[in-house]
Coordinates of C-alpha atoms and ligand atoms in Angstrom, one line a residue:
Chain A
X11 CA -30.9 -1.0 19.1
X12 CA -28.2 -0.2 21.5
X13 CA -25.7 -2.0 22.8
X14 CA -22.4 -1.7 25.0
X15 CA -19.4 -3.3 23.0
X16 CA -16.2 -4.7 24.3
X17 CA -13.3 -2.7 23.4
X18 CA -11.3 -5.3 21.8
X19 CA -13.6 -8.1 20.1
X20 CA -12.2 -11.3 18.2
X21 CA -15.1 -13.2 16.5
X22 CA -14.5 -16.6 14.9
X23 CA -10.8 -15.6 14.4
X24 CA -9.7 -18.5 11.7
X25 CA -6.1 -18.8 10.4
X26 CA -4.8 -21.6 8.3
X27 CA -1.5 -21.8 6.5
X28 CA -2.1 -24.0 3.9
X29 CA -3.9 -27.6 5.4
X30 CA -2.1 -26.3 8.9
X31 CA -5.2 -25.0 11.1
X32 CA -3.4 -22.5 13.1
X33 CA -6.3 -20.5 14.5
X34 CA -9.5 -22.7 15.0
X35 CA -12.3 -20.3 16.2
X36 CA -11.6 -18.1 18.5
X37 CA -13.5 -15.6 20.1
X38 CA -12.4 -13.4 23.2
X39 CA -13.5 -9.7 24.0
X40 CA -11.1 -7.5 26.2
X41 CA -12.6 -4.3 28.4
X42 CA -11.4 -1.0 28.4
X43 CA -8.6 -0.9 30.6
X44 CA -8.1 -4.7 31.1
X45 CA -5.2 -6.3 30.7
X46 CA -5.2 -10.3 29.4
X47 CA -2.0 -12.6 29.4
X48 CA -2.1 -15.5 26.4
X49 CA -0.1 -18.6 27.9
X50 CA 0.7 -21.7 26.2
X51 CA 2.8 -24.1 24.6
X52 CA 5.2 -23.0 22.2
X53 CA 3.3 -23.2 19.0
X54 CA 0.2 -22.8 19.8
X55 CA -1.1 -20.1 17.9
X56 CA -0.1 -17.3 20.9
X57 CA 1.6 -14.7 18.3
X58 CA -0.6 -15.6 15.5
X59 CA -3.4 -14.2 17.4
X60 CA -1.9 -11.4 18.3
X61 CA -0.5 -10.5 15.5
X62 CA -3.8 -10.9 14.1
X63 CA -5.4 -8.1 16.0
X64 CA -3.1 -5.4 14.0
X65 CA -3.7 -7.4 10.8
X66 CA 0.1 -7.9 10.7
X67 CA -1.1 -11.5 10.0
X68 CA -4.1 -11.4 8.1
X69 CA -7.0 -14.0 9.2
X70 CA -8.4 -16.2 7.2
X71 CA -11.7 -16.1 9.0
X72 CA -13.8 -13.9 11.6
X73 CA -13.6 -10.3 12.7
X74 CA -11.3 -8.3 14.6
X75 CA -13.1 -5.1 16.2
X76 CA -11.3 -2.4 18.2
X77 CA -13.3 0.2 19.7
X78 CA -16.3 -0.1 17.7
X79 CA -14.3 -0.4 14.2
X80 CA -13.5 -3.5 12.4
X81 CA -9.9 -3.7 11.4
X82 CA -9.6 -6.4 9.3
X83 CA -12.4 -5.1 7.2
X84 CA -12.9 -6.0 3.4
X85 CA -12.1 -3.1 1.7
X86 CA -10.6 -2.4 -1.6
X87 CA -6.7 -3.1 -1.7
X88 CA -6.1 1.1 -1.6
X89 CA -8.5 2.3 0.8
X90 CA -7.7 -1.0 3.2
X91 CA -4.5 0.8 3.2
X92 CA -5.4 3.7 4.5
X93 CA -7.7 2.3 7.1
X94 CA -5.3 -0.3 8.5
X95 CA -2.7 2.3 8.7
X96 CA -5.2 4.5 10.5
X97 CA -5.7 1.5 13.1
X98 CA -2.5 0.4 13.2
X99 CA -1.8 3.9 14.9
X100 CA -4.1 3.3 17.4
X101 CA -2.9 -0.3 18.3
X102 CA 1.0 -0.6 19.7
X103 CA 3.0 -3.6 19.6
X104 CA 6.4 -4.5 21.2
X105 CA 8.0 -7.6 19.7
X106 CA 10.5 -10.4 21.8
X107 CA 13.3 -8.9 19.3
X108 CA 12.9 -5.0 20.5
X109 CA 12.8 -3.9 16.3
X110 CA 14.5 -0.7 17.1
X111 CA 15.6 1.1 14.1
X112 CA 19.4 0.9 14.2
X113 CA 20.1 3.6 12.0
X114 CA 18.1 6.1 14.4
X115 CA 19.0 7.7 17.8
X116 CA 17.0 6.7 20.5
X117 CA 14.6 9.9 19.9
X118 CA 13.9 9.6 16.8
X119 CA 13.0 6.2 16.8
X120 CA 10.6 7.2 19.4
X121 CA 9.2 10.2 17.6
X122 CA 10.1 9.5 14.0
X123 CA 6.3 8.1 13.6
X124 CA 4.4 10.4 15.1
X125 CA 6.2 13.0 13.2
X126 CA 5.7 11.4 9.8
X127 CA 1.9 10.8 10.5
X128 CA 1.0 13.3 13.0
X129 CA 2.7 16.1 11.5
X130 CA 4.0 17.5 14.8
X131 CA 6.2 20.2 15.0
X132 CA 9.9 19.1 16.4
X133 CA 9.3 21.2 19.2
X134 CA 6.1 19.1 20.4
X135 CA 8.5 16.0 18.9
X136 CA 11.3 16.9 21.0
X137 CA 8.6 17.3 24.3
X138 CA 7.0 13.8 23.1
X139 CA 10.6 12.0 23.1
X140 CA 11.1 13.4 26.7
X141 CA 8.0 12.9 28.1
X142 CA 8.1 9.0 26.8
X143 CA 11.3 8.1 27.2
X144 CA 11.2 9.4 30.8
X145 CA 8.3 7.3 31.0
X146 CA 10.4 4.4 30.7
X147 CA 13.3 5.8 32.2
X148 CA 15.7 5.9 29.6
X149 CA 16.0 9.6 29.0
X150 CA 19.2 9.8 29.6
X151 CA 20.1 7.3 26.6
X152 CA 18.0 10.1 24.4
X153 CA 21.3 10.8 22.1
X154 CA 22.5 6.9 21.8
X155 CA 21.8 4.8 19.2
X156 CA 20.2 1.5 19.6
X157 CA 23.5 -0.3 19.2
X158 CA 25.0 1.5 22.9
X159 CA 21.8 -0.2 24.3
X160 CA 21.3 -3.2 26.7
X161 CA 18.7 -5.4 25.7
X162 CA 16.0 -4.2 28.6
X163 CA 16.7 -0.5 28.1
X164 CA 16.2 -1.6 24.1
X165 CA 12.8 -3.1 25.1
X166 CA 12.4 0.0 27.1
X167 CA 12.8 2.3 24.4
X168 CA 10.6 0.0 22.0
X169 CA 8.1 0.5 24.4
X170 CA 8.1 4.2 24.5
X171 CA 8.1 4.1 20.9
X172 CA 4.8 2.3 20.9
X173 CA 3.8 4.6 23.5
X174 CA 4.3 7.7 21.7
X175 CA 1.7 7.1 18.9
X176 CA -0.8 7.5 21.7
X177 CA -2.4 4.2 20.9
X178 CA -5.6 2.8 22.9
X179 CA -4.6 -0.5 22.5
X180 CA -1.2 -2.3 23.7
X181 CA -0.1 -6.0 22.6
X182 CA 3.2 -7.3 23.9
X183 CA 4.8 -10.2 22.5
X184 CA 6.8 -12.4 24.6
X185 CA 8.5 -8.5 25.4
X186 CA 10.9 -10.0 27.9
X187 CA 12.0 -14.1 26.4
X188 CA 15.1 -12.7 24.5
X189 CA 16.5 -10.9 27.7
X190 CA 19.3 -11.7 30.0
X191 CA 17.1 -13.2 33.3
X192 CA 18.4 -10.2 35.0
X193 CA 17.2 -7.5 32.8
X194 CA 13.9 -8.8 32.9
X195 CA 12.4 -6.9 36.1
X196 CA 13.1 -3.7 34.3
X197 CA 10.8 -3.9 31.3
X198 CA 8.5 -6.0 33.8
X199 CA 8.1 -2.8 36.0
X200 CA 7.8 -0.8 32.7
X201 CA 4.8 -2.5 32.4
X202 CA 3.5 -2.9 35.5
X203 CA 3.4 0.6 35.3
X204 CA 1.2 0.8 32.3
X205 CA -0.6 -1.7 34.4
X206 CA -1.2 0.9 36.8
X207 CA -2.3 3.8 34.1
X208 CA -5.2 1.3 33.0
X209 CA -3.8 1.2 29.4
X210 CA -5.6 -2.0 27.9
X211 CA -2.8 -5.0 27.2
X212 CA -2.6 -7.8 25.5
X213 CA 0.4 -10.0 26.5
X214 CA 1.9 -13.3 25.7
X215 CA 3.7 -14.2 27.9
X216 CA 6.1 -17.2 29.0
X217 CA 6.3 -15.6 32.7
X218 CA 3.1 -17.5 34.8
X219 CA 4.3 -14.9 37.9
X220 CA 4.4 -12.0 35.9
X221 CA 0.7 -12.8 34.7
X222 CA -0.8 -13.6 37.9
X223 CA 0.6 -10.7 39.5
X224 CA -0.5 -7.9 36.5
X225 CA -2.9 -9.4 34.6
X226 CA -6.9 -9.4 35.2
X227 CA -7.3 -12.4 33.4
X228 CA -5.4 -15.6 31.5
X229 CA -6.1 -17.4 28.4
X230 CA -4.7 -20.8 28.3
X231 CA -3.9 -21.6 24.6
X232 CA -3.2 -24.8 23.2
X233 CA -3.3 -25.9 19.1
X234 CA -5.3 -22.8 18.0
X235 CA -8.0 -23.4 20.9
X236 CA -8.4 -21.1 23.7
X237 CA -8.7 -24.0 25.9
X238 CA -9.8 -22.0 29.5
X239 CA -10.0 -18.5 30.3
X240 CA -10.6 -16.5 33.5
X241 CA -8.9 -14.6 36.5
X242 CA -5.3 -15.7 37.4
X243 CA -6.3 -17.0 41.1
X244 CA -8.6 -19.4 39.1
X245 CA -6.6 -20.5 36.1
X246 CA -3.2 -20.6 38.0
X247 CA -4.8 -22.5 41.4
X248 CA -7.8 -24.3 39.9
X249 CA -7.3 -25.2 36.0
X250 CA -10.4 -27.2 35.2
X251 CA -9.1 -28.3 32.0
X252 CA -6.4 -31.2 32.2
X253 CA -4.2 -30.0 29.2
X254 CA -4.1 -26.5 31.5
X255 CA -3.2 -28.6 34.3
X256 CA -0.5 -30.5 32.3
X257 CA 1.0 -26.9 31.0
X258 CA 1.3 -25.5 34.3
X259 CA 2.7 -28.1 36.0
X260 CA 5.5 -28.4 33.1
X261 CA 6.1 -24.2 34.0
X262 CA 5.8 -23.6 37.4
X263 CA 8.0 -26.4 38.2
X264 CA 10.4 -24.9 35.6
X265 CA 9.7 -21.4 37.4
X266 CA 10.1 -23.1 40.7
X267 CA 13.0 -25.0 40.1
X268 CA 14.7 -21.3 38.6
X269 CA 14.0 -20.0 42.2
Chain B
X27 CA 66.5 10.8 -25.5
X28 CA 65.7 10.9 -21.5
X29 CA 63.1 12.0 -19.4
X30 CA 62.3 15.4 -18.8
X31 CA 60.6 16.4 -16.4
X32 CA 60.7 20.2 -16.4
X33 CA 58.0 20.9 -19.5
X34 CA 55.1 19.6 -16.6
X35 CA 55.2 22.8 -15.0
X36 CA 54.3 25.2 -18.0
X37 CA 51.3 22.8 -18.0
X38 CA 50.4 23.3 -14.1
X39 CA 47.3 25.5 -14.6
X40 CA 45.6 23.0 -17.7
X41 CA 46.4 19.9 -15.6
X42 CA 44.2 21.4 -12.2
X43 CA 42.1 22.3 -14.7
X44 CA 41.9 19.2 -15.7
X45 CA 41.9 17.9 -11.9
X46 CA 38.7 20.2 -11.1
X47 CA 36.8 18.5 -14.3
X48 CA 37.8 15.0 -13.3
X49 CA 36.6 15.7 -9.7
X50 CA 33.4 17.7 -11.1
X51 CA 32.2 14.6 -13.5
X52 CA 33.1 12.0 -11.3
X53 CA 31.0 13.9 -8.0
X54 CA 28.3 14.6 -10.6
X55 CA 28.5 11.2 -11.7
X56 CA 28.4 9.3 -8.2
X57 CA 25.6 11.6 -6.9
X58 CA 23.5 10.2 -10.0
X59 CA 25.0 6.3 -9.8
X60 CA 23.9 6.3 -6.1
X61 CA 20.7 8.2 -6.4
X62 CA 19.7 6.2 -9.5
X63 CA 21.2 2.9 -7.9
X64 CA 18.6 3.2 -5.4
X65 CA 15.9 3.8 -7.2
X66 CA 16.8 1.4 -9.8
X67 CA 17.0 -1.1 -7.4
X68 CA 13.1 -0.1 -5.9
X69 CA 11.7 -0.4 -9.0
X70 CA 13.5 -3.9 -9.5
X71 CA 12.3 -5.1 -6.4
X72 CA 8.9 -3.8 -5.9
X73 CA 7.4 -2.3 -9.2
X74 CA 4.8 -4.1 -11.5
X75 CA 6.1 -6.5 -14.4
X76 CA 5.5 -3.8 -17.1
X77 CA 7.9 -1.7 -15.5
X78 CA 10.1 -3.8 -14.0
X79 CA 10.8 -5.1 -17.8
X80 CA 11.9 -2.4 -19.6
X81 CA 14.3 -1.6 -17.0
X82 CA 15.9 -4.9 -16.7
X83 CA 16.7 -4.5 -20.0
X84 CA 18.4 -1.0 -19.4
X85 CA 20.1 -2.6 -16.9
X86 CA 21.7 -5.8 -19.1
X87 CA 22.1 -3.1 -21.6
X88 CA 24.6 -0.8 -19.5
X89 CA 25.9 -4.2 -17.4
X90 CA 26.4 -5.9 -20.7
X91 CA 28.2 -3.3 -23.1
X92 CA 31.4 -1.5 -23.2
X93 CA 31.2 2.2 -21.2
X94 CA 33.1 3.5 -24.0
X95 CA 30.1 2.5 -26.4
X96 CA 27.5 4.2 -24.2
X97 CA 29.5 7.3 -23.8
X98 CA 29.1 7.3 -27.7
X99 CA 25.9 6.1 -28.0
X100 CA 24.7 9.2 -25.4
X101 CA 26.7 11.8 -26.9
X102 CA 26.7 11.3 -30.4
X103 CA 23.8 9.1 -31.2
X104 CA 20.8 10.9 -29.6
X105 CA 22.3 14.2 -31.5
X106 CA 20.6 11.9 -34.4
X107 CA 17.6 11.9 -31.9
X108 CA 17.6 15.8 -32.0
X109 CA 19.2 15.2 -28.2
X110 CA 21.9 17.6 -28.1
X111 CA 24.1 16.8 -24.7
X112 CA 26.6 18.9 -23.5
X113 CA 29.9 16.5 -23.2
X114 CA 30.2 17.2 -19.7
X115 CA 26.3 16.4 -19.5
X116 CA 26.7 13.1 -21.5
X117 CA 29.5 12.3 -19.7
X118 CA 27.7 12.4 -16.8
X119 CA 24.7 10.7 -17.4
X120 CA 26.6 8.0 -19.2
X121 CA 29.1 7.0 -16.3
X122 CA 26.2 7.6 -13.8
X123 CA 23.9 5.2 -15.5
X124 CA 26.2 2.7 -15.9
X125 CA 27.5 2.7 -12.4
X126 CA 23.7 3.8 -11.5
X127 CA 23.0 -0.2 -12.8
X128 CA 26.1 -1.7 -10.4
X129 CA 24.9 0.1 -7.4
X130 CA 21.7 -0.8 -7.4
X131 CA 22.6 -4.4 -7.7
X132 CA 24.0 -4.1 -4.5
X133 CA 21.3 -2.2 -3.2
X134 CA 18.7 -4.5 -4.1
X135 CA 20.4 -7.5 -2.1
X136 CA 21.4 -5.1 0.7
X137 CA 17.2 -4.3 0.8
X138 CA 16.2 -7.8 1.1
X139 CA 18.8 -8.7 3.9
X140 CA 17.5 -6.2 5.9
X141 CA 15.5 -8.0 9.1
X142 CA 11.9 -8.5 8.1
X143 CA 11.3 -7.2 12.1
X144 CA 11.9 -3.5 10.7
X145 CA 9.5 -3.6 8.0
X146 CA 6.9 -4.9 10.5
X147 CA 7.8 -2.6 13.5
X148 CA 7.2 0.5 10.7
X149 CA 4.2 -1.4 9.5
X150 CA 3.0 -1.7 12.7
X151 CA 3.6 2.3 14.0
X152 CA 1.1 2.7 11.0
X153 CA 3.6 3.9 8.6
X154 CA 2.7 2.5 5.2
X155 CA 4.5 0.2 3.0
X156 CA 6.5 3.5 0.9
X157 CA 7.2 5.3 4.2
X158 CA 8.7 2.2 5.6
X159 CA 10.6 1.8 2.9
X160 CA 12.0 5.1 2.6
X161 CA 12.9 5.9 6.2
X162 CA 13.6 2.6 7.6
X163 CA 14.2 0.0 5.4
X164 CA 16.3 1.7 2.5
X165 CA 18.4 3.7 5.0
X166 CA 19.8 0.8 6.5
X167 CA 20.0 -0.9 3.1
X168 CA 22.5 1.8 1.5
X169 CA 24.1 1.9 5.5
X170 CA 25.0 -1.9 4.2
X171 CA 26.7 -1.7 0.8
X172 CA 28.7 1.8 1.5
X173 CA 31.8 0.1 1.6
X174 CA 31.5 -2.2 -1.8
X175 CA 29.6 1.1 -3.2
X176 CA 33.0 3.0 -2.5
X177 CA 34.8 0.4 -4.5
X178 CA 32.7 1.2 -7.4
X179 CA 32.8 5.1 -6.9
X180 CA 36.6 4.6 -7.2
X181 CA 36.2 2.6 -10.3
X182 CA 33.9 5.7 -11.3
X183 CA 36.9 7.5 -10.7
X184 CA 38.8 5.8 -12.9
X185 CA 36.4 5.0 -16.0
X186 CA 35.9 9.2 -15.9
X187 CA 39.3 9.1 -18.0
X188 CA 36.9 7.3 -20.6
X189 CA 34.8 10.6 -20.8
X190 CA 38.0 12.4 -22.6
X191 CA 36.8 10.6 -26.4
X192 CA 33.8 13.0 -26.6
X193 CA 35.7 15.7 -25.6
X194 CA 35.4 16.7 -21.8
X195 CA 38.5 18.3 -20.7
X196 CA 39.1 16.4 -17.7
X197 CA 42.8 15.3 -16.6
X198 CA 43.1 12.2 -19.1
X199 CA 42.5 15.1 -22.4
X200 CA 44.2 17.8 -20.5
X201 CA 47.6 15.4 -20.3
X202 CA 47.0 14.5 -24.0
X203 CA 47.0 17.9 -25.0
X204 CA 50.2 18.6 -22.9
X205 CA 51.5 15.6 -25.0
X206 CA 50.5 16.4 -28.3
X207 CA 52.3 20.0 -27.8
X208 CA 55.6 18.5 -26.3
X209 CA 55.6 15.4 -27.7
X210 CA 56.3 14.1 -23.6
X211 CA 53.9 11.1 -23.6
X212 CA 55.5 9.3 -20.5
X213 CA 56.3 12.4 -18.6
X214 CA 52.3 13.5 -18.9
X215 CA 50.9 9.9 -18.6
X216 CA 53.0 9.9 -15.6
X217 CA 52.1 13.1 -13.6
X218 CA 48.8 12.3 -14.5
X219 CA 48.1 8.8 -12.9
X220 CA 50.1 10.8 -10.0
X221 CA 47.6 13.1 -9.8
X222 CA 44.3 10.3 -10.3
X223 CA 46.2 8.3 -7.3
X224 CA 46.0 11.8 -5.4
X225 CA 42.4 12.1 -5.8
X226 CA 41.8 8.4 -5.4
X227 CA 43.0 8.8 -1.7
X228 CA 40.8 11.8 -1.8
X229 CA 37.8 9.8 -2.2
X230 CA 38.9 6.6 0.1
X231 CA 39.3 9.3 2.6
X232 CA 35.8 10.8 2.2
X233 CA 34.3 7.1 2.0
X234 CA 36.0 6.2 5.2
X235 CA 34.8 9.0 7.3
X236 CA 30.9 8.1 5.9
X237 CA 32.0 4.7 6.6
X238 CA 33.0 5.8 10.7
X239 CA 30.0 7.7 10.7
X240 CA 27.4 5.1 10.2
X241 CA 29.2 2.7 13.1
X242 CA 27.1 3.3 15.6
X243 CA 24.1 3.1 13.7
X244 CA 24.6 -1.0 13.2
Ligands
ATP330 N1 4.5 -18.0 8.2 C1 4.1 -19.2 8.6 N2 4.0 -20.3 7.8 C2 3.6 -21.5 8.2 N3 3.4 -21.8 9.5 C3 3.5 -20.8 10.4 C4 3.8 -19.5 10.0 N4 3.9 -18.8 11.2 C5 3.5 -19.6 12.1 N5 3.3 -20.8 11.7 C6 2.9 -22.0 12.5 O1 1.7 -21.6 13.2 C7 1.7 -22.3 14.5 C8 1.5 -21.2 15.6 O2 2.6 -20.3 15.6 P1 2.8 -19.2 16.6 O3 4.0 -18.4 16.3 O4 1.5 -18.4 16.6 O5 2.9 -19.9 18.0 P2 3.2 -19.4 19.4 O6 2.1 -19.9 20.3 O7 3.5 -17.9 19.4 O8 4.6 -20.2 19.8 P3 5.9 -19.6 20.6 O9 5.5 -19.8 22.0 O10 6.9 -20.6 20.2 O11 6.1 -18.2 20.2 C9 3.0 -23.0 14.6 O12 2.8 -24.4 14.3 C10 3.9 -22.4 13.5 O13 4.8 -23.4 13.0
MG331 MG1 5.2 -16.7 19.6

């Protein structure tokens, strides 16, 4: 019995903290090379998904499948270990809050990973830091420590960081809501970029023009549901769903109002 | 009878002796305190109940009891033990427990302050818990509590003069000798909390330059 996967598969996802239902059911697949925005109110249950996909929070219910392999699989708490370390390799994340490493230079928080658990040599380190963080165009900041940073070229750096663990599998969290409004385009175009290299995304995202313009499809959240789902034209134009309709209007007002 | 100053100098060579020992044990010392602090302050934090026990009660035991006590306790009780320390070797491991148990208080707060966001960017690289702990998390921890840790490395300093009751020739026994051969009590007390204030500014200079170094890493 054959059959073609998706890359990224969510099945039942279910997450509860205590009586609060935070995740009710979800299921969503994501292609190779496709890039998905979540939207939705604040609350909804946006970074509790995503955070669910590297296990970073655990589910309560359902399957999370990358590639073929089950990440949140049952397994013994010492091998589960070694597994989710082993897929956490493959998955990068980039947080609203950047999470540089303070006490590292911009390099090595950008190859201090891959060096640990890649084993690779500081020559091939030194070539990775370069080749990422030109990538992102910060290689001029290679020597600086986070702290000398603005927040975009932070978010920059976070992102090559991600990026140099070679992962197959990209999930952004709100990467640009704690930046100065004009620092924004920056990491925008950083990922645009990525956009452009087909790495498969996953991004939350408060920015409906950002996610019309790079994203091949939109998932309307609201209180744990994944309320409607399809290409931007369609979600952002027609919403079939009222509580879509209701959201949208609240944020592209508040986007058009900005302009 | 008045001061007299002019016996010091027939002393010079057993005082820097004394000097070198003071700075040996209390380098020796604060290498252990701060190594030890930190791994005292892991096992606090993280290891299982049967662990974590017996070592709370090391800790009350050095928090809670008189240096001078443990210094004797080290070098002349474990002889009973068939534990035969060196006194420059007890006097070590005595002062560097003891300050090992301050600094790791310190340490362990300094750990859990540190922005859950680090652990989870490690975590999330695929580092695992240890890793993160050791190259991102504890780094930053210690990078945190340097400046009340120098405050107890210069108390070190000054609780090494305790090491001179079992016999370690450090400046506090080297100015009693001195004494007990000239009967000069306030001219050797003297020069020698001269020289301990010397070194003291030795060490706040060292701290501060660790201290300027780790700025930009905030
Ligand atoms: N550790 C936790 N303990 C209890 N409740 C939590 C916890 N983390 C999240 N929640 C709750 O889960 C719900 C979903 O939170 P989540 O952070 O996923 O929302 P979100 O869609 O990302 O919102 P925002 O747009 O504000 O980031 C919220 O009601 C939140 O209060
Ligand atoms: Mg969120």
């Amino acid at each position: 019995m054959t059959e073609t996967r998706p890359f990224v598969e969510i099945r039942h996802a279910k997450k509860s903290y205590g009586s609060l239902e935070v995740l009710k059911d979800i299921n969503l697949t994501v292609d190779r090379g496709e890039i998905v925005a979540i939207i939705g109110p604040s609350g909804s249950g946006k970074s509790t998904l995503l955070r669910a996909i590297n296990d970073l929070d655990p589910l309560t219910g359902g399957e999370v499948i990358l590639d073929g392999t089950q990440v949140n699989k049952a397994l013994p708490h010492r091998q589960y270990e070694k597994h989710i370390n082993q897929m956490r390799q493959q998955i990068g994340m980039v947080f609203q809050h950047f999470n540089l490493f303070p006490h590292l230079t911009v390099r090595d928080n950008v190859v201090m990973a891959p060096k640990l658990l890649k084993g690779i040599s500081e020559d091939a380190a030194q070539k990775l830091a370069e080749e990422q963080l030109a990538h992102v165009g910060m290689l001029e900041r290679i020597d600086y420590y986070p702290s000398q940073l603005s927040g975009g070229q932070k978010q920059r750096v976070a992102i090559a960081r991600a990026l140099a663990m070679k992962p197959k599998l990209m999930l952004f969290d709100e990467a640009t809501s704690a930046l100065d409004p004009e620092l924004v385009e920056e990491v925008n175009q950083v990922m645009k970029t990525l956009a452009q290299e087909h790495m498969t995304m996953i991004i939350v995202t408060h920015e409906m023009e950002f996610a019309a313009d790079v994203c091949d499809r939109v998932i309307f959240m609201d209180g744990g549901v994944v309320v409607e789902e399809g290409p931007p034209t369609v979600v952002f134009q027609n919403p079939t769903q009222p509580r879509t309709r209701d959201f949208l209007r609240k944020h592209l007002s508040q986007y058009e109002k900005e302009k | 009878m008045g001061l007299d100053f002019s016996v010091v100098p027939g002393f010079a060579d057993a005082l820097l002796l004394g000097v070198l020992w003071t700075i040996a044990i209390t380098v020796a010392a604060a290498v252990l305190s701060f190594f030890g602090g930190i791994l005292l302050a892991v096992i606090a934090l993280y290891a299982p109940l049967l662990v974590r026990l017996p070592f709370r009660f090391f800790a009350w035991l050095f928090m809670g009891t008189p240096l001078l006590l443990q210094l004797f306790l080290i070098y002349f009780g474990l002889v009973e033990l068939g534990i035969d320390l060196p006194a420059f070797v007890a006097g070590v491991i005595g002062l560097g427990l003891h300050f090992a148990v301050y600094n790791s208080e310190l340490i362990q707060t300094a750990i859990v302050a540190v922005d859950r966001g680090q652990m989870e960017a490690a975590r999330t690289l695929g580092l695992s818990r240890g890793q993160a702990l050791v190259r991102v998390v504890i780094p930053q921890a210690v990078r945190d509590v340097i400046p009340p840790i120098g405050n107890n490395m210069i108390a070190l300093l000054k609780d090494s003069a305790l090491v001179s009751v079992i016999g370690v020739s450090e400046l506090t026994l080297s100015a009693q000798l001195a004494i007990g051969r000239t009967y000069r009590p306030f001219e050797f007390y003297a020069v020698a909390a001269v020289l301990y204030y010397f070194i003291n500014l030795g060490m706040e200079a060292v701290l501060r330059r660790i201290e300027r170094r780790t700025q930009l890493s905030r």
